[in-house]
Amino acid sequence: MGTHKLIQKSLKLTAVGAIAFSVLAQPLSMVASASEVTKTENKLLTATVQSKELLKNNTFTQPAKIGAPTEQPFPNWQMAFVSNQSLENVSAVGADTKLSFTAGAPDGAMFSYGSSDPTIRLAVYIDGRVRLVNGTRGVEKVAFYQDVPTTIGKIYTLSQHIPSPYLLGCSLYASDTSRSTQLASVSTDNFTVSDKSTTFIATSSTTRITAVFGGSGLSSLYNGYLQPESTSYNTSVSLKENSDTTQIKTDIDALFLDNMPTSNAIKKTTDQAAIDALQKQIDILEASTTKTTLQNELNLAQELLNARIAGEAEQTAAKTAINDLFIDNNTANHIKDTTTQAAIEAAQTKVDAVTDTTVKAELQAELDKAQAELDARTSEAQREAAATAATEGLFVDNDTTKGIKPTIDQAAIDAAQEKINNVTDPTVKAELQAELDKAQAALDARTAETQREAAAKAATDALFVDNDATKGIKPATNQAAIDAAQEK
């Protein structure tokens, strides 16, 4: 997503968030003052949204198949005895137990479960009914529990819903896993329609939720239904976390520069772990406008983090490509002998992809240094090639081990000298200069010989009439003149 679109998105999110959270916050001032509530109550009065359902199979639905292999009437719930039938406390729950198939029927099955009264059965039907049965009169309380991951210090809502007046009552408890500490409870007697809830603060990372079916007067009953035929009238229980959305909003804002999504920038300290932690808090919320607003702001933070990570990857790629141009991969050194224009252009492509203007400028400066050195090296190579060609061109077959060409003159040597003078590599320059000095010496020798030959010929010709060696000598020619010509 482009920067412009991200800015527009952040502005929109901030506007929506401000409206959503101002609406959430307004009722709080109308509920109670700080002097009227305890610290725990104050915590309960913050802007909250409940989580998704935390209990598995919270409607106590029986297995899809019922028969001899069935060990628990409600999947995800562990059945247990109630050791004290009169005690209204989670400590009354005893040891775990399981079903034992006793008889089948077209519409279900009968099970014993190890009760001290061997005539009590639990009947589970394929139409949804579950009931306790005793042909000699008298049923008993039975318990079911499951352990739920919780966060210490978080507030949870525990509730039960009994929509039918024909069902056994239910006592619902929250406790530690040993049932030594009861955190909260709600209870409804037999054959009573009920909707009850309470809250508690989790004290451990795992909380046990226990449902005890059965109320008063069980000893007079031949049977009692835990669940009816119609799922519309099922007893259900619930456990939900009360999430402080104001705090979640604050924590999301803290991901951004100046704690403001409109900054369109996240803090350097914002990382994936911080976003993931907040995502988990949002994930458990029930669907609502507040959840959507929180999610949208967190999505913006994620997009900005993704962009930063991508940008860092681009910066790393560009930096690596530039370092590879230099000796020991260190930009403080000169470029490598193997560095080419193609390598510099490839690095330039990577620098162009960097979006951080400050970093991009730093990388470009380093690449410009490499380019300048390559340009200088390329020019030097060209100068050396020109000087070499000019020097070798003085010799027969362009071979400096041979003599100079007959056509070579001082002008040709002077032209080669100018090219050698432009060479900056001292070693190469010295080698070329030695070759040129050899050519100069050869030319000097040839010039001197030509001059000597001309002087000798002039002296000899001067001995003859009309300076013509085909004629006789001049009358004036004497031995001294001949001796002088001989010396030449």
C-alpha positions as CSV (number, residue, x, y, z in Angstrom):
1,M,0.0,0.0,0.0
2,G,1.3,3.4,-0.9
3,T,2.2,6.1,1.6
4,H,-0.7,8.3,0.6
5,K,-3.2,5.5,1.0
6,L,-1.7,4.6,4.4
7,I,-2.1,8.2,5.5
8,Q,-5.7,8.3,4.4
9,K,-6.4,5.0,6.1
10,S,-4.8,6.1,9.4
11,L,-6.9,9.3,9.4
12,K,-10.1,7.3,8.8
13,L,-9.2,4.8,11.5
14,T,-8.5,7.5,14.1
15,A,-11.8,9.2,13.4
16,V,-13.8,6.0,13.7
17,G,-11.8,5.0,16.8
18,A,-12.4,8.3,18.5
19,I,-16.2,7.9,18.0
20,A,-16.3,4.3,19.1
21,F,-14.3,4.8,22.2
22,S,-16.0,8.0,23.3
23,V,-19.3,6.1,23.1
24,L,-17.9,3.3,25.2
25,A,-16.5,5.7,27.7
26,Q,-19.6,7.8,28.3
27,P,-21.6,5.4,30.5
28,L,-18.7,4.9,32.9
29,S,-19.1,8.3,34.6
30,M,-22.8,7.5,35.1
31,V,-22.3,4.2,36.9
32,A,-20.5,5.1,40.1
33,S,-17.8,7.3,41.5
34,A,-14.5,6.0,42.8
35,S,-15.6,6.5,46.4
36,E,-18.6,4.1,45.9
37,V,-16.8,1.0,44.6
38,T,-13.9,-1.2,45.6
39,K,-10.8,-1.6,43.6
40,T,-12.2,-4.7,42.0
41,E,-15.4,-3.0,41.2
42,N,-13.5,-0.1,39.6
43,K,-11.8,-2.7,37.4
44,L,-15.1,-4.0,36.4
45,L,-16.4,-0.6,35.4
46,T,-13.8,0.0,32.6
47,A,-15.0,-0.1,29.0
48,T,-15.2,-3.8,28.3
49,V,-16.3,-6.2,25.6
50,Q,-16.7,-9.9,26.2
51,S,-14.7,-12.5,24.4
52,K,-15.8,-15.4,22.4
53,E,-17.1,-18.4,24.3
54,L,-14.2,-20.0,26.1
55,L,-15.9,-23.3,27.1
56,K,-16.0,-26.2,24.7
57,N,-19.4,-27.8,24.1
58,N,-21.0,-25.2,26.4
59,T,-24.5,-26.5,25.5
60,F,-23.8,-30.0,26.8
61,T,-24.5,-31.8,23.5
62,Q,-24.0,-35.6,23.6
63,P,-21.7,-37.5,21.2
64,A,-22.8,-38.1,17.6
65,K,-22.7,-41.8,18.1
66,I,-24.0,-43.4,21.3
67,G,-23.2,-47.0,22.4
68,A,-20.9,-49.3,24.1
69,P,-17.7,-47.2,23.4
70,T,-19.3,-44.1,24.9
71,E,-17.5,-43.1,28.1
72,Q,-18.6,-39.5,28.6
73,P,-22.1,-38.2,27.9
74,F,-20.8,-34.7,26.9
75,P,-17.7,-34.4,24.8
76,N,-15.0,-32.0,26.3
77,W,-16.5,-32.5,29.8
78,Q,-15.2,-34.9,32.4
79,M,-17.9,-36.6,34.5
80,A,-17.3,-36.8,38.3
81,F,-19.1,-38.0,41.4
82,V,-20.6,-35.5,43.9
83,S,-19.4,-36.9,47.2
84,N,-21.5,-34.6,49.4
85,Q,-25.0,-34.3,48.1
86,S,-26.1,-31.6,50.5
87,L,-23.0,-29.3,50.2
88,E,-23.4,-26.3,47.9
89,N,-19.7,-25.8,47.1
90,V,-17.3,-27.0,44.5
91,S,-15.4,-29.0,47.2
92,A,-18.4,-31.4,47.2
93,V,-17.2,-32.7,43.8
94,G,-15.4,-36.0,44.1
95,A,-13.5,-38.4,41.9
96,D,-13.7,-38.7,38.1
97,T,-15.9,-41.4,36.6
98,K,-17.0,-42.6,33.2
99,L,-20.0,-44.4,31.6
100,S,-20.3,-48.2,31.4
101,F,-22.8,-49.4,28.8
102,T,-25.6,-51.5,30.3
103,A,-28.3,-51.7,27.6
104,G,-29.0,-50.4,24.2
105,A,-32.2,-49.2,22.7
106,P,-33.3,-47.9,19.2
107,D,-33.3,-44.4,20.4
108,G,-30.3,-44.4,22.7
109,A,-28.5,-46.3,25.5
110,M,-28.4,-46.8,29.2
111,F,-25.3,-46.5,31.2
112,S,-24.1,-47.0,34.8
113,Y,-21.3,-44.8,36.0
114,G,-20.1,-46.4,39.3
115,S,-22.7,-44.7,41.6
116,S,-23.0,-46.1,45.2
117,D,-26.6,-46.8,44.2
118,P,-26.3,-49.6,41.6
119,T,-29.8,-49.0,40.3
120,I,-29.1,-45.4,39.0
121,R,-28.6,-45.1,35.3
122,L,-27.8,-42.3,32.9
123,A,-29.9,-42.5,29.8
124,V,-28.5,-40.8,26.6
125,Y,-30.8,-40.5,23.6
126,I,-30.1,-39.7,20.0
127,D,-32.8,-37.0,20.0
128,G,-30.7,-35.0,22.5
129,R,-32.3,-36.1,25.8
130,V,-30.1,-36.9,28.7
131,R,-31.6,-38.0,32.0
132,L,-30.9,-39.7,35.3
133,V,-33.1,-42.8,36.0
134,N,-33.7,-44.9,39.1
135,G,-36.5,-47.5,39.1
136,T,-36.5,-47.7,42.9
137,R,-36.8,-43.9,43.3
138,G,-34.0,-41.5,44.0
139,V,-31.5,-39.9,41.7
140,E,-28.3,-38.0,42.7
141,K,-26.3,-35.0,41.7
142,V,-23.6,-35.5,39.1
143,A,-20.8,-33.2,38.0
144,F,-19.0,-32.4,34.8
145,Y,-15.9,-30.2,34.5
146,Q,-13.4,-28.8,32.1
147,D,-10.2,-26.8,32.5
148,V,-9.8,-23.6,30.6
149,P,-6.7,-21.5,30.0
150,T,-7.1,-18.1,31.7
151,T,-4.9,-15.0,32.3
152,I,-4.1,-14.1,35.9
153,G,-5.7,-10.8,36.8
154,K,-8.2,-10.9,34.0
155,I,-11.9,-10.6,34.7
156,Y,-14.2,-13.3,33.5
157,T,-18.0,-13.7,33.3
158,L,-19.5,-17.0,34.4
159,S,-23.1,-17.6,33.5
160,Q,-25.8,-20.3,33.1
161,H,-29.0,-20.4,31.1
162,I,-31.8,-22.8,31.9
163,P,-34.8,-22.1,29.6
164,S,-37.1,-24.9,30.6
165,P,-39.0,-25.6,33.9
166,Y,-38.7,-29.3,33.3
167,L,-35.0,-29.7,33.8
168,L,-32.8,-30.5,36.8
169,G,-31.1,-27.5,38.4
170,C,-27.5,-26.6,37.9
171,S,-24.8,-25.2,40.1
172,L,-21.9,-23.7,38.2
173,Y,-18.5,-23.1,39.8
174,A,-15.2,-21.5,38.9
175,S,-12.2,-22.7,40.9
176,D,-8.6,-23.7,40.7
177,T,-7.9,-27.1,39.2
178,S,-7.7,-28.7,42.7
179,R,-11.0,-27.2,43.6
180,S,-9.5,-26.0,46.8
181,T,-10.3,-22.4,46.0
182,Q,-13.7,-21.4,44.7
183,L,-13.7,-18.2,42.7
184,A,-17.3,-17.8,41.8
185,S,-20.6,-19.7,41.5
186,V,-24.2,-19.4,40.3
187,S,-26.9,-21.9,41.2
188,T,-30.4,-22.7,40.1
189,D,-32.7,-25.3,41.7
190,N,-34.6,-28.0,39.9
191,F,-37.4,-27.2,37.5
192,T,-36.6,-23.4,37.4
193,V,-36.1,-21.2,34.5
194,S,-33.0,-19.2,35.1
195,D,-30.4,-16.8,33.6
196,K,-27.7,-16.0,36.0
197,S,-24.2,-14.7,35.8
198,T,-21.3,-13.5,37.9
199,T,-17.8,-12.3,37.5
200,F,-14.4,-13.3,38.9
201,I,-10.7,-12.5,38.5
202,A,-8.6,-15.4,37.4
203,T,-5.8,-16.3,39.9
204,S,-4.0,-18.9,37.8
205,S,-3.3,-19.7,34.2
206,T,-5.9,-22.5,34.2
207,T,-9.3,-22.3,35.8
208,R,-11.7,-25.2,36.3
209,I,-15.3,-24.8,35.4
210,T,-17.6,-27.4,37.1
211,A,-21.3,-27.9,36.4
212,V,-23.2,-29.9,39.1
213,F,-26.6,-31.1,37.8
214,G,-29.3,-31.6,40.4
215,G,-30.9,-29.5,43.1
216,S,-33.1,-30.2,46.1
217,G,-35.5,-33.2,46.5
218,L,-33.7,-35.6,44.3
219,S,-34.4,-38.6,46.6
220,S,-38.1,-38.5,45.6
221,L,-37.5,-38.5,41.9
222,Y,-37.7,-41.5,39.6
223,N,-35.9,-39.6,36.9
224,G,-34.6,-36.1,36.1
225,Y,-33.6,-34.6,32.8
226,L,-30.2,-32.9,32.4
227,Q,-31.1,-32.0,28.8
228,P,-34.4,-32.0,26.9
229,E,-35.2,-33.3,23.4
230,S,-35.3,-29.8,21.8
231,T,-32.0,-28.0,21.7
232,S,-33.9,-24.8,21.9
233,Y,-34.4,-25.6,25.6
234,N,-30.9,-26.9,26.4
235,T,-29.2,-25.9,29.6
236,S,-26.1,-24.0,28.7
237,V,-23.2,-22.4,30.5
238,S,-20.7,-19.8,29.5
239,L,-17.3,-18.5,30.3
240,K,-16.1,-15.3,28.7
241,E,-13.2,-13.0,29.3
242,N,-14.1,-9.3,29.9
243,S,-11.5,-7.5,27.8
244,D,-10.6,-3.9,28.7
245,T,-11.0,-2.4,25.2
246,T,-9.8,0.9,26.5
247,Q,-6.5,-0.6,27.5
248,I,-6.3,-2.6,24.2
249,K,-6.8,0.7,22.3
250,T,-4.1,2.4,24.4
251,D,-1.7,-0.5,23.7
252,I,-2.4,-0.4,20.0
253,D,-1.8,3.4,19.9
254,A,1.5,2.8,21.7
255,L,2.7,1.0,18.6
256,F,2.7,4.3,16.7
257,L,4.9,7.3,16.7
258,D,3.6,9.8,19.3
259,N,1.0,7.1,20.2
260,M,-1.0,8.3,17.2
261,P,-2.0,6.2,14.2
262,T,-2.3,9.4,12.2
263,S,1.5,9.7,12.4
264,N,1.5,7.0,9.8
265,A,4.6,5.6,11.4
266,I,5.3,3.0,14.0
267,K,7.9,3.3,16.7
268,K,11.3,1.7,16.1
269,T,10.5,-0.6,19.1
270,T,7.4,-1.9,17.5
271,D,7.9,-5.5,16.4
272,Q,5.9,-8.5,15.3
273,A,5.7,-9.9,18.9
274,A,4.0,-6.8,20.1
275,I,1.5,-6.9,17.3
276,D,0.9,-10.6,17.7
277,A,0.2,-10.2,21.5
278,L,-2.5,-7.6,20.7
279,Q,-3.9,-9.7,17.9
280,K,-4.5,-12.5,20.4
281,Q,-6.5,-10.0,22.6
282,I,-8.6,-8.9,19.7
283,D,-9.2,-12.5,18.4
284,I,-11.0,-13.5,21.6
285,L,-13.5,-10.6,21.4
286,E,-17.0,-11.1,20.2
287,A,-17.9,-9.5,16.9
288,S,-18.7,-5.8,17.4
289,T,-18.0,-2.3,16.1
290,T,-15.3,-1.9,18.7
291,K,-13.6,-5.1,17.7
292,T,-13.6,-4.0,14.0
293,T,-12.1,-0.6,15.0
294,L,-9.4,-2.2,17.0
295,Q,-8.6,-4.7,14.3
296,N,-8.4,-2.0,11.6
297,E,-5.9,0.0,13.7
298,L,-3.8,-3.1,14.4
299,N,-3.9,-3.9,10.7
300,L,-2.4,-0.5,9.9
301,A,0.4,-1.1,12.4
302,Q,1.0,-4.5,10.7
303,E,1.1,-2.9,7.2
304,L,3.6,-0.3,8.4
305,L,5.7,-3.0,10.1
306,N,5.6,-5.1,6.9
307,A,6.7,-2.0,4.9
308,R,9.5,-1.4,7.4
309,I,10.7,-5.0,7.2
310,A,10.5,-4.9,3.4
311,G,12.4,-1.6,3.4
312,E,15.1,-3.0,5.7
313,A,15.5,-6.0,3.3
314,E,15.9,-3.5,0.4
315,Q,18.4,-1.5,2.4
316,T,20.4,-4.7,3.3
317,A,20.3,-5.9,-0.4
318,A,21.6,-2.5,-1.6
319,K,24.3,-2.2,1.1
320,T,25.5,-5.8,0.4
321,A,25.7,-5.0,-3.4
322,I,27.7,-1.8,-2.7
323,N,30.0,-3.5,-0.2
324,D,30.8,-6.2,-2.8
325,L,32.3,-3.5,-5.1
326,F,35.1,-2.7,-2.6
327,I,38.2,-4.5,-1.4
328,D,37.4,-6.6,1.7
329,N,33.7,-5.5,1.2
330,N,34.7,-2.3,3.0
331,T,33.6,1.0,1.4
332,A,36.6,2.7,3.1
333,N,38.8,0.9,0.6
334,H,39.2,1.2,-3.1
335,I,37.1,-0.8,-5.5
336,K,38.1,-4.4,-6.4
337,D,40.0,-5.1,-9.6
338,T,36.9,-7.2,-10.6
339,T,34.4,-4.4,-10.2
340,T,32.7,-3.6,-13.5
341,Q,30.1,-1.1,-14.7
342,A,27.5,-3.9,-14.8
343,A,28.1,-4.5,-11.1
344,I,27.7,-0.8,-10.3
345,E,24.5,-0.6,-12.3
346,A,23.1,-3.7,-10.5
347,A,23.8,-2.0,-7.2
348,Q,22.2,1.2,-8.4
349,T,19.0,-0.7,-9.1
350,K,19.0,-1.9,-5.5
351,V,19.7,1.6,-4.2
352,D,16.8,3.0,-6.3
353,A,14.4,0.6,-4.5
354,V,15.2,2.0,-1.1
355,T,12.5,4.3,0.2
356,D,14.1,5.8,3.3
357,T,15.5,9.0,1.9
358,T,18.3,9.3,4.5
359,V,19.5,5.8,4.1
360,K,19.2,6.1,0.3
361,A,21.4,9.2,0.3
362,E,24.1,7.5,2.3
363,L,24.0,4.4,0.0
364,Q,24.1,6.6,-3.1
365,A,27.2,8.5,-1.8
366,E,29.0,5.2,-1.4
367,L,28.0,4.0,-4.8
368,D,29.0,7.3,-6.4
369,K,32.5,6.8,-4.9
370,A,32.7,3.4,-6.6
371,Q,31.5,4.9,-9.9
372,A,34.1,7.6,-9.7
373,E,36.9,5.1,-9.0
374,L,35.7,2.9,-11.9
375,D,35.6,5.9,-14.2
376,A,39.1,6.9,-13.2
377,R,40.3,3.4,-13.7
378,T,38.6,3.1,-17.0
379,S,40.1,6.4,-18.2
380,E,43.6,5.3,-17.0
381,A,43.2,2.0,-18.9
382,Q,42.3,4.0,-22.0
383,R,45.3,6.3,-21.6
384,E,47.6,3.3,-21.1
385,A,46.2,1.6,-24.1
386,A,46.7,4.8,-26.2
387,A,50.2,5.2,-25.0
388,T,51.1,1.6,-25.5
389,A,49.7,1.7,-29.1
390,A,51.6,4.8,-29.9
391,T,54.8,3.4,-28.5
392,E,54.5,0.0,-30.2
393,G,53.6,1.8,-33.5
394,L,57.2,3.2,-33.6
395,F,58.7,-0.3,-34.1
396,V,58.7,-2.8,-37.0
397,D,55.7,-5.1,-36.7
398,N,54.7,-3.1,-33.7
399,D,57.2,-5.2,-31.8
400,T,59.4,-3.2,-29.3
401,T,62.0,-6.0,-29.5
402,K,62.7,-4.9,-33.1
403,G,64.1,-1.7,-34.6
404,I,62.1,1.4,-35.3
405,K,60.3,1.7,-38.6
406,P,62.1,3.6,-41.4
407,T,59.2,6.1,-41.5
408,I,59.5,7.0,-37.8
409,D,60.5,10.6,-37.2
410,Q,60.8,12.9,-34.2
411,A,57.2,14.0,-34.5
412,A,55.9,10.4,-34.1
413,I,58.1,10.0,-31.0
414,D,56.9,13.3,-29.6
415,A,53.3,12.3,-30.1
416,A,53.9,9.0,-28.3
417,Q,55.6,10.9,-25.5
418,E,52.5,13.1,-24.9
419,K,50.4,10.0,-24.5
420,I,52.8,8.5,-22.0
421,N,52.8,11.7,-20.1
422,N,49.0,11.3,-19.5
423,V,49.5,7.9,-17.9
424,T,49.2,8.1,-14.1
425,D,50.2,4.5,-13.1
426,P,53.9,5.0,-12.3
427,T,54.9,1.4,-13.1
428,V,53.1,1.3,-16.4
429,K,54.4,4.8,-17.2
430,A,58.0,3.8,-16.5
431,E,57.7,0.7,-18.7
432,L,56.3,2.7,-21.6
433,Q,58.9,5.4,-21.1
434,A,61.7,2.9,-21.3
435,E,60.4,1.6,-24.7
436,L,60.0,5.1,-26.0
437,D,63.5,6.0,-24.9
438,K,64.7,3.0,-26.9
439,A,62.9,4.4,-29.9
440,Q,64.3,7.8,-29.4
441,A,67.8,6.5,-29.1
442,A,67.3,4.5,-32.3
443,L,66.0,7.6,-34.1
444,D,68.9,9.7,-32.7
445,A,71.4,7.2,-33.9
446,R,69.8,7.0,-37.3
447,T,69.7,10.8,-37.6
448,A,73.4,11.1,-36.6
449,E,74.4,8.5,-39.2
450,T,72.5,10.3,-41.9
451,Q,74.2,13.6,-41.0
452,R,77.6,11.9,-41.1
453,E,76.9,10.3,-44.4
454,A,75.8,13.7,-45.9
455,A,79.0,15.4,-44.6
456,A,81.2,12.7,-46.0
457,K,79.5,12.7,-49.4
458,A,79.7,16.5,-49.5
459,A,83.4,16.5,-48.7
460,T,84.0,13.8,-51.3
461,D,81.9,15.4,-54.0
462,A,83.7,18.7,-53.4
463,L,87.0,17.1,-54.6
464,F,85.6,16.7,-58.1
465,V,84.8,19.2,-60.9
466,D,81.2,20.4,-60.6
467,N,81.0,18.3,-57.4
468,D,80.4,15.4,-59.7
469,A,82.3,12.2,-58.8
470,T,82.1,11.1,-62.4
471,K,84.4,13.9,-63.5
472,G,88.0,14.6,-62.7
473,I,89.3,16.2,-59.6
474,K,89.4,20.0,-59.3
475,P,92.8,21.7,-60.0
476,A,92.6,23.0,-56.4
477,T,92.2,19.5,-54.9
478,N,95.2,18.6,-52.8
479,Q,96.2,16.0,-50.3
480,A,94.9,17.9,-47.4
481,A,91.4,18.1,-48.9
482,I,91.5,14.4,-49.6
483,D,92.6,13.7,-46.0
484,A,89.8,15.9,-44.7
485,A,87.2,13.9,-46.8
486,Q,88.8,10.7,-45.5
487,E,88.1,11.7,-41.9
488,K,84.5,12.2,-42.7
